[in-house]
Amino acid sequence: MTDDTTEDGADHVDRLRRQWTRELPDLDTEPMAILGRAYRLSNLMRAGIEATFAGFGLDRGEFDVIGTLRRSGPPYRLTPTELYTALMISSGGLTHRLDRLEKAGLIRREKSPQDGRSVLVALTEAGAARAEAAFRADMANESAILQALDPQERAALADLLRKLIAGIEADSNPEISRQS
Protein backbone atom coordinates (compact mmCIF):
# COMPACT_ATOMS: atom_id res chain seq x y z
CA MET A 1 0.00 0.00 0.00
CA THR A 2 1.33 3.42 -0.89
CA ASP A 3 1.45 6.37 1.46
CA ASP A 4 -0.66 9.02 -0.24
CA THR A 5 -0.71 11.62 2.52
CA THR A 6 0.91 15.02 2.39
CA GLU A 7 2.78 16.95 5.05
CA ASP A 8 -0.47 18.59 6.19
CA GLY A 9 -1.97 15.12 6.74
CA ALA A 10 -4.29 15.35 3.72
CA ASP A 11 -4.83 12.21 1.73
CA HIS A 12 -6.13 11.53 -1.77
CA VAL A 13 -9.76 11.84 -0.69
CA ASP A 14 -9.09 15.19 1.01
CA ARG A 15 -7.60 16.48 -2.23
CA LEU A 16 -10.62 15.26 -4.23
CA ARG A 17 -13.01 16.88 -1.77
CA ARG A 18 -11.12 20.20 -2.00
CA GLN A 19 -11.33 20.09 -5.79
CA TRP A 20 -15.08 19.38 -5.73
CA THR A 21 -15.64 22.07 -3.12
CA ARG A 22 -13.82 24.56 -5.34
CA GLU A 23 -15.94 23.55 -8.34
CA LEU A 24 -19.27 23.02 -6.58
CA PRO A 25 -19.11 25.02 -3.34
CA ASP A 26 -22.80 24.42 -2.58
CA LEU A 27 -22.39 20.62 -2.50
CA ASP A 28 -21.62 18.77 0.75
CA THR A 29 -18.87 16.23 0.01
CA GLU A 30 -18.87 14.66 3.48
CA PRO A 31 -19.97 11.23 2.11
CA MET A 32 -16.65 11.05 0.25
CA ALA A 33 -14.81 11.35 3.56
CA ILE A 34 -16.14 7.94 4.54
CA LEU A 35 -17.41 6.12 1.48
CA GLY A 36 -14.66 7.47 -0.77
CA ARG A 37 -12.07 6.22 1.69
CA ALA A 38 -13.78 2.83 1.95
CA TYR A 39 -13.69 2.55 -1.83
CA ARG A 40 -10.06 3.68 -1.99
CA LEU A 41 -9.09 1.26 0.78
CA SER A 42 -10.71 -1.59 -1.12
CA ASN A 43 -8.85 -0.64 -4.29
CA LEU A 44 -5.53 -0.30 -2.46
CA MET A 45 -5.94 -3.70 -0.80
CA ARG A 46 -7.12 -5.65 -3.84
CA ALA A 47 -3.73 -6.23 -5.49
CA GLY A 48 -2.10 -7.46 -2.28
CA ILE A 49 -4.95 -9.84 -1.51
CA GLU A 50 -4.91 -11.19 -5.05
CA ALA A 51 -1.12 -11.63 -4.90
CA THR A 52 -1.42 -13.54 -1.63
CA PHE A 53 -3.94 -15.96 -3.13
CA ALA A 54 -1.90 -16.25 -6.35
CA GLY A 55 0.99 -17.41 -4.18
CA PHE A 56 -1.18 -20.42 -3.37
CA GLY A 57 -2.14 -21.03 -7.00
CA LEU A 58 -5.60 -19.49 -6.56
CA ASP A 59 -7.47 -16.50 -7.82
CA ARG A 60 -9.78 -14.66 -5.45
CA GLY A 61 -12.90 -16.41 -6.77
CA GLU A 62 -11.34 -19.83 -6.32
CA PHE A 63 -10.29 -18.95 -2.79
CA ASP A 64 -13.83 -17.78 -2.08
CA VAL A 65 -15.16 -21.25 -2.99
CA ILE A 66 -12.67 -23.31 -0.99
CA GLY A 67 -12.73 -20.77 1.86
CA THR A 68 -16.53 -21.02 2.04
CA LEU A 69 -16.34 -24.81 2.12
CA ARG A 70 -13.58 -24.74 4.78
CA ARG A 71 -15.42 -22.35 7.09
CA SER A 72 -18.66 -24.32 6.72
CA GLY A 73 -17.19 -26.91 9.09
CA PRO A 74 -17.01 -30.68 8.81
CA PRO A 75 -17.75 -32.47 6.56
CA TYR A 76 -16.85 -29.43 4.39
CA ARG A 77 -19.58 -30.09 1.84
CA LEU A 78 -22.26 -27.82 0.42
CA THR A 79 -24.72 -27.98 -2.42
CA PRO A 80 -23.95 -25.82 -5.44
CA THR A 81 -26.99 -23.70 -4.56
CA GLU A 82 -25.66 -23.10 -1.03
CA LEU A 83 -22.30 -22.14 -2.51
CA TYR A 84 -23.49 -19.68 -5.13
CA THR A 85 -25.93 -18.13 -2.67
CA ALA A 86 -23.15 -17.66 -0.08
CA LEU A 87 -20.82 -16.24 -2.74
CA MET A 88 -23.50 -14.05 -4.38
CA ILE A 89 -22.59 -15.22 -7.89
CA SER A 90 -24.50 -16.93 -10.69
CA SER A 91 -24.67 -20.70 -10.97
CA GLY A 92 -22.75 -20.42 -14.26
CA GLY A 93 -19.96 -18.48 -12.57
CA LEU A 94 -19.75 -21.12 -9.88
CA THR A 95 -19.61 -23.99 -12.39
CA HIS A 96 -16.53 -22.49 -14.04
CA ARG A 97 -14.78 -22.13 -10.66
CA LEU A 98 -15.73 -25.66 -9.61
CA ASP A 99 -14.34 -27.10 -12.85
CA ARG A 100 -10.96 -25.42 -12.23
CA LEU A 101 -10.87 -26.43 -8.54
CA GLU A 102 -11.81 -30.02 -9.30
CA LYS A 103 -9.10 -30.23 -11.98
CA ALA A 104 -6.60 -28.94 -9.37
CA GLY A 105 -7.72 -31.63 -6.89
CA LEU A 106 -9.02 -29.11 -4.33
CA ILE A 107 -12.69 -30.12 -4.48
CA ARG A 108 -14.68 -33.10 -5.66
CA ARG A 109 -18.28 -33.43 -6.71
CA GLU A 110 -20.18 -36.20 -4.93
CA LYS A 111 -23.66 -37.62 -5.30
CA SER A 112 -25.87 -36.63 -2.41
CA PRO A 113 -26.59 -39.57 -0.09
CA GLN A 114 -30.15 -38.23 0.37
CA ASP A 115 -30.89 -37.78 -3.34
CA GLY A 116 -28.74 -39.50 -5.95
CA ARG A 117 -29.78 -36.86 -8.51
CA SER A 118 -28.27 -34.05 -6.44
CA VAL A 119 -24.60 -33.15 -6.20
CA LEU A 120 -22.57 -31.98 -3.24
CA VAL A 121 -19.31 -30.05 -3.54
CA ALA A 122 -16.78 -31.44 -1.09
CA LEU A 123 -13.43 -30.00 -0.09
CA THR A 124 -10.54 -32.44 -0.46
CA GLU A 125 -7.77 -32.66 2.14
CA ALA A 126 -5.53 -30.74 -0.24
CA GLY A 127 -8.26 -28.11 -0.68
CA ALA A 128 -8.74 -27.72 3.06
CA ALA A 129 -4.99 -27.33 3.59
CA ARG A 130 -4.70 -24.79 0.75
CA ALA A 131 -7.72 -22.78 1.99
CA GLU A 132 -6.33 -22.64 5.53
CA ALA A 133 -2.80 -21.70 4.44
CA ALA A 134 -4.05 -18.98 2.07
CA PHE A 135 -6.40 -17.55 4.69
CA ARG A 136 -3.68 -17.51 7.36
CA ALA A 137 -1.34 -15.64 4.98
CA ASP A 138 -4.09 -13.18 4.03
CA MET A 139 -4.91 -12.47 7.67
CA ALA A 140 -1.22 -11.95 8.49
CA ASN A 141 -0.89 -9.41 5.66
CA GLU A 142 -4.07 -7.58 6.63
CA SER A 143 -3.10 -7.57 10.31
CA ALA A 144 0.22 -5.96 9.45
CA ILE A 145 -1.56 -3.21 7.53
CA LEU A 146 -3.93 -2.54 10.43
CA GLN A 147 -0.99 -1.88 12.78
CA ALA A 148 -1.33 1.79 11.79
CA LEU A 149 -4.29 1.81 14.21
CA ASP A 150 -4.12 0.91 17.90
CA PRO A 151 -6.41 -1.85 19.22
CA GLN A 152 -9.06 0.60 20.45
CA GLU A 153 -9.12 2.40 17.10
CA ARG A 154 -9.47 -0.90 15.24
CA ALA A 155 -12.36 -1.93 17.49
CA ALA A 156 -14.09 1.45 17.10
CA LEU A 157 -13.67 1.40 13.32
CA ALA A 158 -15.00 -2.17 13.12
CA ASP A 159 -18.03 -1.18 15.22
CA LEU A 160 -18.76 1.86 13.08
CA LEU A 161 -18.42 -0.06 9.82
CA ARG A 162 -20.68 -2.82 11.17
CA LYS A 163 -23.31 -0.21 12.05
CA LEU A 164 -23.05 1.45 8.63
CA ILE A 165 -23.26 -1.84 6.74
CA ALA A 166 -26.20 -3.05 8.83
CA GLY A 167 -28.07 0.13 7.96
CA ILE A 168 -27.31 -0.19 4.26
CA GLU A 169 -28.30 -3.85 4.20
CA ALA A 170 -31.54 -3.17 6.06
CA ASP A 171 -32.44 -0.35 3.66
CA SER A 172 -31.64 -2.41 0.58
CA ASN A 173 -33.27 -5.66 1.71
CA PRO A 174 -36.83 -5.45 3.02
CA GLU A 175 -36.50 -9.00 4.39
CA ILE A 176 -33.72 -7.90 6.75
CA SER A 177 -35.74 -4.84 7.81
CA ARG A 178 -38.71 -7.02 8.73
CA GLN A 179 -36.53 -9.44 10.71
CA SER A 180 -34.86 -6.70 12.77
PDB file of C-alpha atoms in Angstrom:
ATOM      1  CA  MET A   1       0.000   0.000   0.000  1.00  0.00           C
ATOM      2  CA  THR A   2       1.328   3.422  -0.892  1.00  0.00           C
ATOM      3  CA  ASP A   3       1.449   6.374   1.458  1.00  0.00           C
ATOM      4  CA  ASP A   4      -0.661   9.021  -0.240  1.00  0.00           C
ATOM      5  CA  THR A   5      -0.707  11.623   2.522  1.00  0.00           C
ATOM      6  CA  THR A   6       0.908  15.022   2.386  1.00  0.00           C
ATOM      7  CA  GLU A   7       2.781  16.953   5.051  1.00  0.00           C
ATOM      8  CA  ASP A   8      -0.469  18.588   6.192  1.00  0.00           C
ATOM      9  CA  GLY A   9      -1.974  15.115   6.736  1.00  0.00           C
ATOM     10  CA  ALA A  10      -4.286  15.349   3.721  1.00  0.00           C
ATOM     11  CA  ASP A  11      -4.834  12.205   1.726  1.00  0.00           C
ATOM     12  CA  HIS A  12      -6.129  11.529  -1.775  1.00  0.00           C
ATOM     13  CA  VAL A  13      -9.763  11.840  -0.686  1.00  0.00           C
ATOM     14  CA  ASP A  14      -9.091  15.188   1.014  1.00  0.00           C
ATOM     15  CA  ARG A  15      -7.605  16.477  -2.231  1.00  0.00           C
ATOM     16  CA  LEU A  16     -10.623  15.257  -4.228  1.00  0.00           C
ATOM     17  CA  ARG A  17     -13.010  16.883  -1.768  1.00  0.00           C
ATOM     18  CA  ARG A  18     -11.119  20.195  -1.999  1.00  0.00           C
ATOM     19  CA  GLN A  19     -11.326  20.089  -5.787  1.00  0.00           C
ATOM     20  CA  TRP A  20     -15.076  19.384  -5.731  1.00  0.00           C
ATOM     21  CA  THR A  21     -15.645  22.075  -3.117  1.00  0.00           C
ATOM     22  CA  ARG A  22     -13.822  24.556  -5.336  1.00  0.00           C
ATOM     23  CA  GLU A  23     -15.937  23.547  -8.344  1.00  0.00           C
ATOM     24  CA  LEU A  24     -19.271  23.017  -6.580  1.00  0.00           C
ATOM     25  CA  PRO A  25     -19.115  25.020  -3.335  1.00  0.00           C
ATOM     26  CA  ASP A  26     -22.797  24.424  -2.579  1.00  0.00           C
ATOM     27  CA  LEU A  27     -22.393  20.620  -2.497  1.00  0.00           C
ATOM     28  CA  ASP A  28     -21.617  18.771   0.750  1.00  0.00           C
ATOM     29  CA  THR A  29     -18.870  16.229   0.009  1.00  0.00           C
ATOM     30  CA  GLU A  30     -18.873  14.661   3.476  1.00  0.00           C
ATOM     31  CA  PRO A  31     -19.966  11.232   2.108  1.00  0.00           C
ATOM     32  CA  MET A  32     -16.651  11.055   0.250  1.00  0.00           C
ATOM     33  CA  ALA A  33     -14.815  11.352   3.563  1.00  0.00           C
ATOM     34  CA  ILE A  34     -16.145   7.941   4.544  1.00  0.00           C
ATOM     35  CA  LEU A  35     -17.408   6.118   1.481  1.00  0.00           C
ATOM     36  CA  GLY A  36     -14.662   7.468  -0.770  1.00  0.00           C
ATOM     37  CA  ARG A  37     -12.067   6.223   1.686  1.00  0.00           C
ATOM     38  CA  ALA A  38     -13.776   2.829   1.952  1.00  0.00           C
ATOM     39  CA  TYR A  39     -13.695   2.551  -1.832  1.00  0.00           C
ATOM     40  CA  ARG A  40     -10.064   3.682  -1.992  1.00  0.00           C
ATOM     41  CA  LEU A  41      -9.094   1.261   0.779  1.00  0.00           C
ATOM     42  CA  SER A  42     -10.710  -1.592  -1.121  1.00  0.00           C
ATOM     43  CA  ASN A  43      -8.847  -0.635  -4.290  1.00  0.00           C
ATOM     44  CA  LEU A  44      -5.525  -0.295  -2.464  1.00  0.00           C
ATOM     45  CA  MET A  45      -5.935  -3.698  -0.799  1.00  0.00           C
ATOM     46  CA  ARG A  46      -7.123  -5.652  -3.844  1.00  0.00           C
ATOM     47  CA  ALA A  47      -3.729  -6.234  -5.490  1.00  0.00           C
ATOM     48  CA  GLY A  48      -2.104  -7.464  -2.279  1.00  0.00           C
ATOM     49  CA  ILE A  49      -4.951  -9.838  -1.515  1.00  0.00           C
ATOM     50  CA  GLU A  50      -4.915 -11.192  -5.055  1.00  0.00           C
ATOM     51  CA  ALA A  51      -1.119 -11.625  -4.901  1.00  0.00           C
ATOM     52  CA  THR A  52      -1.421 -13.535  -1.629  1.00  0.00           C
ATOM     53  CA  PHE A  53      -3.940 -15.963  -3.133  1.00  0.00           C
ATOM     54  CA  ALA A  54      -1.902 -16.246  -6.347  1.00  0.00           C
ATOM     55  CA  GLY A  55       0.995 -17.412  -4.180  1.00  0.00           C
ATOM     56  CA  PHE A  56      -1.177 -20.419  -3.374  1.00  0.00           C
ATOM     57  CA  GLY A  57      -2.141 -21.031  -7.003  1.00  0.00           C
ATOM     58  CA  LEU A  58      -5.596 -19.488  -6.560  1.00  0.00           C
ATOM     59  CA  ASP A  59      -7.471 -16.496  -7.822  1.00  0.00           C
ATOM     60  CA  ARG A  60      -9.779 -14.662  -5.449  1.00  0.00           C
ATOM     61  CA  GLY A  61     -12.896 -16.407  -6.767  1.00  0.00           C
ATOM     62  CA  GLU A  62     -11.336 -19.835  -6.317  1.00  0.00           C
ATOM     63  CA  PHE A  63     -10.290 -18.952  -2.787  1.00  0.00           C
ATOM     64  CA  ASP A  64     -13.834 -17.782  -2.077  1.00  0.00           C
ATOM     65  CA  VAL A  65     -15.161 -21.249  -2.990  1.00  0.00           C
ATOM     66  CA  ILE A  66     -12.669 -23.306  -0.985  1.00  0.00           C
ATOM     67  CA  GLY A  67     -12.730 -20.774   1.856  1.00  0.00           C
ATOM     68  CA  THR A  68     -16.534 -21.016   2.043  1.00  0.00           C
ATOM     69  CA  LEU A  69     -16.337 -24.805   2.124  1.00  0.00           C
ATOM     70  CA  ARG A  70     -13.584 -24.742   4.783  1.00  0.00           C
ATOM     71  CA  ARG A  71     -15.418 -22.347   7.093  1.00  0.00           C
ATOM     72  CA  SER A  72     -18.665 -24.317   6.717  1.00  0.00           C
ATOM     73  CA  GLY A  73     -17.185 -26.913   9.089  1.00  0.00           C
ATOM     74  CA  PRO A  74     -17.014 -30.683   8.809  1.00  0.00           C
ATOM     75  CA  PRO A  75     -17.749 -32.475   6.558  1.00  0.00           C
ATOM     76  CA  TYR A  76     -16.848 -29.428   4.390  1.00  0.00           C
ATOM     77  CA  ARG A  77     -19.584 -30.087   1.839  1.00  0.00           C
ATOM     78  CA  LEU A  78     -22.261 -27.816   0.419  1.00  0.00           C
ATOM     79  CA  THR A  79     -24.722 -27.980  -2.420  1.00  0.00           C
ATOM     80  CA  PRO A  80     -23.946 -25.819  -5.443  1.00  0.00           C
ATOM     81  CA  THR A  81     -26.992 -23.695  -4.560  1.00  0.00           C
ATOM     82  CA  GLU A  82     -25.664 -23.102  -1.027  1.00  0.00           C
ATOM     83  CA  LEU A  83     -22.297 -22.139  -2.505  1.00  0.00           C
ATOM     84  CA  TYR A  84     -23.488 -19.682  -5.131  1.00  0.00           C
ATOM     85  CA  THR A  85     -25.925 -18.134  -2.670  1.00  0.00           C
ATOM     86  CA  ALA A  86     -23.152 -17.657  -0.083  1.00  0.00           C
ATOM     87  CA  LEU A  87     -20.820 -16.239  -2.740  1.00  0.00           C
ATOM     88  CA  MET A  88     -23.499 -14.051  -4.376  1.00  0.00           C
ATOM     89  CA  ILE A  89     -22.594 -15.219  -7.890  1.00  0.00           C
ATOM     90  CA  SER A  90     -24.503 -16.932 -10.686  1.00  0.00           C
ATOM     91  CA  SER A  91     -24.670 -20.695 -10.967  1.00  0.00           C
ATOM     92  CA  GLY A  92     -22.747 -20.422 -14.260  1.00  0.00           C
ATOM     93  CA  GLY A  93     -19.957 -18.477 -12.569  1.00  0.00           C
ATOM     94  CA  LEU A  94     -19.754 -21.124  -9.881  1.00  0.00           C
ATOM     95  CA  THR A  95     -19.612 -23.990 -12.390  1.00  0.00           C
ATOM     96  CA  HIS A  96     -16.531 -22.487 -14.042  1.00  0.00           C
ATOM     97  CA  ARG A  97     -14.776 -22.130 -10.661  1.00  0.00           C
ATOM     98  CA  LEU A  98     -15.732 -25.661  -9.614  1.00  0.00           C
ATOM     99  CA  ASP A  99     -14.343 -27.095 -12.851  1.00  0.00           C
ATOM    100  CA  ARG A 100     -10.957 -25.422 -12.227  1.00  0.00           C
ATOM    101  CA  LEU A 101     -10.867 -26.426  -8.545  1.00  0.00           C
ATOM    102  CA  GLU A 102     -11.812 -30.020  -9.303  1.00  0.00           C
ATOM    103  CA  LYS A 103      -9.101 -30.233 -11.982  1.00  0.00           C
ATOM    104  CA  ALA A 104      -6.603 -28.935  -9.369  1.00  0.00           C
ATOM    105  CA  GLY A 105      -7.719 -31.631  -6.888  1.00  0.00           C
ATOM    106  CA  LEU A 106      -9.015 -29.109  -4.332  1.00  0.00           C
ATOM    107  CA  ILE A 107     -12.687 -30.120  -4.478  1.00  0.00           C
ATOM    108  CA  ARG A 108     -14.677 -33.095  -5.660  1.00  0.00           C
ATOM    109  CA  ARG A 109     -18.285 -33.428  -6.713  1.00  0.00           C
ATOM    110  CA  GLU A 110     -20.180 -36.200  -4.928  1.00  0.00           C
ATOM    111  CA  LYS A 111     -23.658 -37.623  -5.296  1.00  0.00           C
ATOM    112  CA  SER A 112     -25.874 -36.628  -2.410  1.00  0.00           C
ATOM    113  CA  PRO A 113     -26.595 -39.573  -0.088  1.00  0.00           C
ATOM    114  CA  GLN A 114     -30.148 -38.234   0.368  1.00  0.00           C
ATOM    115  CA  ASP A 115     -30.888 -37.781  -3.341  1.00  0.00           C
ATOM    116  CA  GLY A 116     -28.737 -39.498  -5.953  1.00  0.00           C
ATOM    117  CA  ARG A 117     -29.775 -36.863  -8.513  1.00  0.00           C
ATOM    118  CA  SER A 118     -28.267 -34.054  -6.443  1.00  0.00           C
ATOM    119  CA  VAL A 119     -24.597 -33.148  -6.202  1.00  0.00           C
ATOM    120  CA  LEU A 120     -22.566 -31.976  -3.243  1.00  0.00           C
ATOM    121  CA  VAL A 121     -19.314 -30.047  -3.541  1.00  0.00           C
ATOM    122  CA  ALA A 122     -16.775 -31.439  -1.086  1.00  0.00           C
ATOM    123  CA  LEU A 123     -13.430 -29.997  -0.091  1.00  0.00           C
ATOM    124  CA  THR A 124     -10.537 -32.439  -0.464  1.00  0.00           C
ATOM    125  CA  GLU A 125      -7.771 -32.657   2.144  1.00  0.00           C
ATOM    126  CA  ALA A 126      -5.533 -30.738  -0.240  1.00  0.00           C
ATOM    127  CA  GLY A 127      -8.264 -28.109  -0.683  1.00  0.00           C
ATOM    128  CA  ALA A 128      -8.741 -27.722   3.057  1.00  0.00           C
ATOM    129  CA  ALA A 129      -4.992 -27.334   3.593  1.00  0.00           C
ATOM    130  CA  ARG A 130      -4.705 -24.794   0.754  1.00  0.00           C
ATOM    131  CA  ALA A 131      -7.717 -22.777   1.995  1.00  0.00           C
ATOM    132  CA  GLU A 132      -6.328 -22.636   5.531  1.00  0.00           C
ATOM    133  CA  ALA A 133      -2.799 -21.698   4.439  1.00  0.00           C
ATOM    134  CA  ALA A 134      -4.048 -18.977   2.070  1.00  0.00           C
ATOM    135  CA  PHE A 135      -6.404 -17.551   4.686  1.00  0.00           C
ATOM    136  CA  ARG A 136      -3.678 -17.512   7.360  1.00  0.00           C
ATOM    137  CA  ALA A 137      -1.339 -15.641   4.977  1.00  0.00           C
ATOM    138  CA  ASP A 138      -4.087 -13.176   4.030  1.00  0.00           C
ATOM    139  CA  MET A 139      -4.913 -12.465   7.675  1.00  0.00           C
ATOM    140  CA  ALA A 140      -1.217 -11.950   8.493  1.00  0.00           C
ATOM    141  CA  ASN A 141      -0.890  -9.405   5.660  1.00  0.00           C
ATOM    142  CA  GLU A 142      -4.074  -7.577   6.631  1.00  0.00           C
ATOM    143  CA  SER A 143      -3.105  -7.575  10.305  1.00  0.00           C
ATOM    144  CA  ALA A 144       0.220  -5.963   9.448  1.00  0.00           C
ATOM    145  CA  ILE A 145      -1.560  -3.211   7.526  1.00  0.00           C
ATOM    146  CA  LEU A 146      -3.925  -2.543  10.426  1.00  0.00           C
ATOM    147  CA  GLN A 147      -0.994  -1.881  12.784  1.00  0.00           C
ATOM    148  CA  ALA A 148      -1.330   1.789  11.793  1.00  0.00           C
ATOM    149  CA  LEU A 149      -4.286   1.808  14.214  1.00  0.00           C
ATOM    150  CA  ASP A 150      -4.125   0.911  17.902  1.00  0.00           C
ATOM    151  CA  PRO A 151      -6.414  -1.855  19.222  1.00  0.00           C
ATOM    152  CA  GLN A 152      -9.058   0.601  20.452  1.00  0.00           C
ATOM    153  CA  GLU A 153      -9.116   2.404  17.103  1.00  0.00           C
ATOM    154  CA  ARG A 154      -9.465  -0.899  15.239  1.00  0.00           C
ATOM    155  CA  ALA A 155     -12.361  -1.931  17.492  1.00  0.00           C
ATOM    156  CA  ALA A 156     -14.090   1.451  17.101  1.00  0.00           C
ATOM    157  CA  LEU A 157     -13.667   1.396  13.319  1.00  0.00           C
ATOM    158  CA  ALA A 158     -15.004  -2.170  13.115  1.00  0.00           C
ATOM    159  CA  ASP A 159     -18.031  -1.185  15.224  1.00  0.00           C
ATOM    160  CA  LEU A 160     -18.761   1.863  13.078  1.00  0.00           C
ATOM    161  CA  LEU A 161     -18.417  -0.061   9.819  1.00  0.00           C
ATOM    162  CA  ARG A 162     -20.680  -2.819  11.166  1.00  0.00           C
ATOM    163  CA  LYS A 163     -23.315  -0.207  12.052  1.00  0.00           C
ATOM    164  CA  LEU A 164     -23.050   1.450   8.627  1.00  0.00           C
ATOM    165  CA  ILE A 165     -23.257  -1.839   6.736  1.00  0.00           C
ATOM    166  CA  ALA A 166     -26.201  -3.052   8.825  1.00  0.00           C
ATOM    167  CA  GLY A 167     -28.074   0.127   7.960  1.00  0.00           C
ATOM    168  CA  ILE A 168     -27.312  -0.188   4.260  1.00  0.00           C
ATOM    169  CA  GLU A 169     -28.296  -3.854   4.201  1.00  0.00           C
ATOM    170  CA  ALA A 170     -31.536  -3.174   6.064  1.00  0.00           C
ATOM    171  CA  ASP A 171     -32.435  -0.349   3.664  1.00  0.00           C
ATOM    172  CA  SER A 172     -31.642  -2.414   0.579  1.00  0.00           C
ATOM    173  CA  ASN A 173     -33.267  -5.662   1.710  1.00  0.00           C
ATOM    174  CA  PRO A 174     -36.833  -5.446   3.021  1.00  0.00           C
ATOM    175  CA  GLU A 175     -36.504  -9.004   4.392  1.00  0.00           C
ATOM    176  CA  ILE A 176     -33.722  -7.902   6.753  1.00  0.00           C
ATOM    177  CA  SER A 177     -35.740  -4.840   7.807  1.00  0.00           C
ATOM    178  CA  ARG A 178     -38.713  -7.019   8.731  1.00  0.00           C
ATOM    179  CA  GLN A 179     -36.534  -9.440  10.706  1.00  0.00           C
ATOM    180  CA  SER A 180     -34.860  -6.698  12.773  1.00  0.00           C
TER     181      SER A 180
END
